[in-house]
Short mmCIF file of C-alpha atoms in Angstrom, two decimals:
data_model
loop_
_atom_site.label_atom_id
_atom_site.label_comp_id
_atom_site.label_asym_id
_atom_site.label_seq_id
_atom_site.Cartn_x
_atom_site.Cartn_y
_atom_site.Cartn_z
CA MET Z 1 138.50 110.83 -109.31
CA HIS Z 2 138.30 114.18 -107.85
CA GLN Z 3 136.10 114.57 -105.14
CA ASP Z 4 134.79 117.61 -103.77
CA GLU Z 5 134.77 118.39 -99.71
CA GLY Z 6 131.97 116.23 -98.28
CA PHE Z 7 130.24 115.15 -101.49
CA PRO Z 8 132.41 112.36 -103.02
CA VAL Z 9 131.60 111.60 -106.73
CA SER Z 10 132.56 108.66 -108.81
CA ARG Z 11 132.11 107.84 -112.41
CA ARG Z 12 130.09 104.64 -111.39
CA GLY Z 13 127.81 106.96 -109.53
CA VAL Z 14 127.47 109.48 -112.30
CA ILE Z 15 126.37 106.99 -114.97
CA ALA Z 16 123.91 104.96 -112.41
CA GLY Z 17 122.19 108.55 -111.67
CA GLY Z 18 121.69 109.47 -115.29
CA VAL Z 19 120.16 105.63 -115.97
CA ALA Z 20 117.89 106.19 -112.98
CA SER Z 21 116.96 109.66 -114.30
CA ALA Z 22 116.05 108.37 -117.79
CA THR Z 23 113.99 105.18 -116.82
CA LEU Z 24 111.93 107.70 -114.41
CA ALA Z 25 111.31 110.22 -117.22
CA ALA Z 26 110.47 107.21 -119.53
CA ALA Z 27 107.82 105.33 -117.59
CA PRO Z 28 105.03 107.79 -118.00
CA ALA Z 29 105.06 107.82 -121.34
CA VAL Z 30 105.47 104.02 -121.89
CA GLN Z 31 102.60 103.56 -119.20
CA ALA Z 32 100.30 105.85 -121.21
CA GLN Z 33 101.17 104.05 -124.37
CA THR Z 34 100.62 100.55 -123.03
CA GLN Z 35 96.96 101.95 -121.70
CA GLY Z 36 96.26 103.12 -124.71
CA THR Z 37 96.80 100.01 -126.57
CA ALA Z 38 95.10 97.98 -124.08
CA GLN Z 39 91.71 100.21 -124.71
CA ALA Z 40 91.84 100.11 -128.33
CA ALA Z 41 89.88 97.17 -129.76
CA PRO Z 42 90.55 95.63 -133.28
CA PRO Z 43 88.62 96.61 -135.83
CA THR Z 44 86.10 94.20 -136.93
CA MET Z 45 83.90 94.12 -139.82
CA PRO Z 46 81.55 91.33 -141.24
CA VAL Z 47 81.94 89.22 -144.01
CA THR Z 48 79.95 86.38 -145.79
CA LEU Z 49 81.84 83.16 -146.59
CA LYS Z 50 80.10 80.84 -148.74
CA VAL Z 51 82.27 77.45 -147.89
CA ASN Z 52 81.07 74.17 -149.54
CA GLY Z 53 77.79 75.23 -150.75
CA ARG Z 54 76.89 76.72 -147.18
CA THR Z 55 76.92 80.72 -146.86
CA THR Z 56 77.58 82.28 -143.20
CA LYS Z 57 77.95 85.78 -142.31
CA ILE Z 58 80.63 86.21 -139.59
CA ASN Z 59 82.24 89.31 -138.01
CA VAL Z 60 86.12 88.87 -137.74
CA ASP Z 61 88.87 91.17 -136.93
CA THR Z 62 89.90 92.69 -140.50
CA ARG Z 63 93.51 91.16 -139.87
CA THR Z 64 92.10 87.55 -139.88
CA THR Z 65 93.30 85.30 -142.34
CA LEU Z 66 91.02 82.77 -144.34
CA LEU Z 67 92.58 79.86 -142.58
CA ASP Z 68 92.13 81.30 -139.22
CA ALA Z 69 88.35 81.86 -140.30
CA LEU Z 70 87.67 78.66 -141.52
CA ARG Z 71 89.48 77.26 -138.29
CA GLU Z 72 88.26 79.11 -135.52
CA ASN Z 73 85.11 80.73 -136.83
CA LEU Z 74 83.85 78.12 -138.86
CA LYS Z 75 85.10 75.00 -137.00
CA LEU Z 76 86.36 73.62 -140.45
CA THR Z 77 89.75 72.24 -139.03
CA GLY Z 78 90.41 70.00 -142.03
CA THR Z 79 92.49 72.64 -143.30
CA LYS Z 80 95.58 72.67 -141.45
CA LYS Z 81 97.77 75.44 -140.49
CA GLY Z 82 101.33 74.32 -141.51
CA CYS Z 83 104.04 76.95 -141.69
CA ASP Z 84 101.61 80.02 -141.91
CA HIS Z 85 103.75 81.65 -144.60
CA GLY Z 86 102.78 79.99 -147.65
CA GLN Z 87 105.51 77.65 -147.85
CA CYS Z 88 104.22 74.17 -147.17
CA GLY Z 89 100.69 74.07 -148.75
CA ALA Z 90 99.07 72.54 -145.71
CA CYS Z 91 96.25 75.16 -146.04
CA THR Z 92 95.19 74.69 -149.64
CA VAL Z 93 91.80 75.65 -150.12
CA ILE Z 94 90.03 76.00 -153.58
CA VAL Z 95 88.43 79.40 -154.06
CA GLU Z 96 86.30 80.20 -157.41
CA GLY Z 97 87.71 77.13 -158.79
CA ARG Z 98 91.32 77.90 -158.14
CA ARG Z 99 93.62 76.72 -155.27
CA ILE Z 100 95.14 79.14 -153.19
CA ASN Z 101 97.13 78.97 -149.68
CA SER Z 102 94.29 80.31 -147.19
CA CYS Z 103 97.30 81.58 -144.49
CA LEU Z 104 98.51 83.99 -147.02
CA THR Z 105 94.68 86.18 -147.79
CA LEU Z 106 92.37 87.77 -145.55
CA ALA Z 107 89.07 86.32 -144.86
CA VAL Z 108 87.16 89.82 -145.46
CA MET Z 109 88.98 89.63 -149.21
CA HIS Z 110 86.54 86.86 -150.05
CA GLU Z 111 82.88 88.10 -149.57
CA GLY Z 112 80.50 85.91 -151.43
CA GLU Z 113 82.90 83.88 -153.31
CA GLU Z 114 82.48 80.06 -153.49
CA ILE Z 115 85.31 78.42 -151.16
CA THR Z 116 85.75 74.51 -151.17
CA THR Z 117 87.54 73.08 -148.04
CA ILE Z 118 88.72 69.05 -147.84
CA GLU Z 119 85.21 68.90 -145.99
CA GLY Z 120 83.38 69.77 -148.99
CA LEU Z 121 84.95 67.59 -151.44
CA GLY Z 122 83.41 64.33 -150.10
CA THR Z 123 82.25 62.51 -146.82
CA PRO Z 124 83.33 59.31 -145.17
CA GLU Z 125 80.50 57.82 -146.65
CA LYS Z 126 81.08 59.03 -149.91
CA LEU Z 127 84.45 60.01 -150.99
CA HIS Z 128 85.79 62.16 -153.55
CA ALA Z 129 87.62 60.23 -156.64
CA MET Z 130 90.82 62.03 -155.13
CA GLN Z 131 90.29 60.92 -151.68
CA ALA Z 132 89.80 57.33 -152.41
CA ALA Z 133 92.29 57.51 -154.91
CA PHE Z 134 94.76 58.40 -151.96
CA VAL Z 135 93.54 55.50 -149.81
CA LYS Z 136 93.97 53.14 -152.54
CA HIS Z 137 97.72 54.32 -153.29
CA ASP Z 138 98.64 55.22 -149.72
CA GLY Z 139 99.06 58.66 -150.86
CA TYR Z 140 99.46 59.87 -146.79
CA GLN Z 141 101.52 58.85 -143.96
CA CYS Z 142 100.69 60.90 -140.87
CA GLY Z 143 97.98 62.49 -142.91
CA TYR Z 144 98.67 65.98 -141.76
CA CYS Z 145 99.98 67.45 -145.35
CA THR Z 146 96.74 65.30 -147.17
CA PRO Z 147 93.89 67.85 -146.98
CA GLY Z 148 95.60 70.36 -148.62
CA GLN Z 149 97.23 67.93 -151.16
CA ILE Z 150 94.05 66.63 -152.29
CA CYS Z 151 92.80 70.18 -152.46
CA SER Z 152 95.69 70.64 -154.64
CA ALA Z 153 95.37 67.60 -156.76
CA VAL Z 154 91.71 68.41 -157.63
CA ALA Z 155 92.58 71.93 -158.48
CA THR Z 156 95.69 70.65 -160.66
CA LEU Z 157 93.81 68.50 -162.84
CA GLY Z 158 91.43 71.29 -163.29
CA GLU Z 159 94.27 73.69 -164.43
CA ILE Z 160 95.07 71.34 -166.92
CA LYS Z 161 91.88 70.67 -168.42
CA ALA Z 162 91.47 74.36 -168.46
CA GLY Z 163 94.67 74.88 -170.60
CA ILE Z 164 97.01 76.71 -167.86
CA PRO Z 165 100.27 76.19 -168.79
CA SER Z 166 103.02 75.58 -166.18
CA HIS Z 167 106.94 76.01 -166.01
CA VAL Z 168 107.38 72.41 -167.79
CA THR Z 169 104.72 72.47 -170.09
CA GLY Z 170 106.83 72.66 -173.65
CA ASP Z 171 104.37 74.48 -176.16
CA ILE Z 172 102.33 76.77 -174.22
CA SER Z 173 100.04 77.56 -176.97
CA ALA Z 174 99.09 73.61 -177.00
CA GLN Z 175 96.67 71.82 -174.74
CA PRO Z 176 98.86 70.79 -171.61
CA THR Z 177 98.36 67.06 -170.79
CA VAL Z 178 98.64 64.95 -167.77
CA THR Z 179 102.36 63.82 -167.37
CA THR Z 180 104.36 62.99 -163.97
CA ASP Z 181 106.46 66.05 -164.95
CA GLU Z 182 103.34 68.23 -165.16
CA LEU Z 183 101.91 67.17 -161.97
CA ARG Z 184 105.39 67.06 -160.00
CA GLU Z 185 105.60 70.89 -161.21
CA ARG Z 186 102.29 71.74 -160.14
CA MET Z 187 102.27 70.00 -157.13
CA SER Z 188 105.58 71.25 -155.80
CA GLY Z 189 104.13 73.69 -153.76
CA ASN Z 190 102.66 70.87 -151.40
CA ILE Z 191 105.40 69.71 -149.16
CA CYS Z 192 104.81 66.05 -147.65
CA ARG Z 193 107.28 65.71 -144.71
CA CYS Z 194 106.54 61.73 -144.55
CA GLY Z 195 108.05 61.36 -148.10
CA ALA Z 196 104.80 60.03 -149.61
CA TYR Z 197 105.17 62.13 -153.16
CA ALA Z 198 105.36 59.09 -155.29
CA ASN Z 199 102.19 57.43 -153.99
CA ILE Z 200 100.40 60.90 -154.44
CA ILE Z 201 101.46 61.35 -158.09
CA ASP Z 202 99.98 57.54 -158.45
CA ALA Z 203 96.90 58.92 -156.72
CA ILE Z 204 96.42 61.69 -159.15
CA HIS Z 205 97.21 59.65 -162.40
CA ASP Z 206 94.64 57.29 -161.32
CA VAL Z 207 92.03 59.65 -161.13
CA ALA Z 208 93.16 61.67 -164.46
CA GLY Z 209 93.14 57.82 -165.95
CA THR Z 210 96.80 58.52 -167.04
CA GLU Z 211 99.89 56.48 -166.15
CA ARG Z 212 103.30 57.73 -164.01
CA ALA Z 213 106.38 57.70 -166.30
CA ALA Z 214 108.89 55.32 -165.01
#
């Protein structure tokens, strides 16, 4: 490397100096951006939720999911947070008679709608028929997925009764019936990592008054 008299210059020194200059130049902008972010409050808005027959008005961050509003704001922790990506079904609740993954929807989207969680289906003293059937047929092991499974099972029978076809319905113009194939297909979005699927199907058949295919 060429060196001028009294002023040695190396390639490493030039690179190090350039990096240091760039870092110093960027520091004020980064600091200003960080301060601005810290000072900005998240947008919030009031929302009225009708959950399990009770109306409650809460103020939430507009990005809050229905799942988090139920658990954190209303303290209804029966609805479970599993994958938080709509893939496991642990957070299933019933909204206006239809089951949804509460982790995939925002609380502010459900102003005034009727929402039913596992706490609204029954109580320890007076179980819902589906809850009692899960106990009878041992449709759970660890129990983490059970609230979502039960809410989904209740809505599944409601879908069949309403004549809503599924992927395995042979004749979509006819009234679907409660068959093992129908139940397996409709419940496929609810994952049980303990593997209690057969017992869950037995519990749903029990409530429907049908029998599971061998």
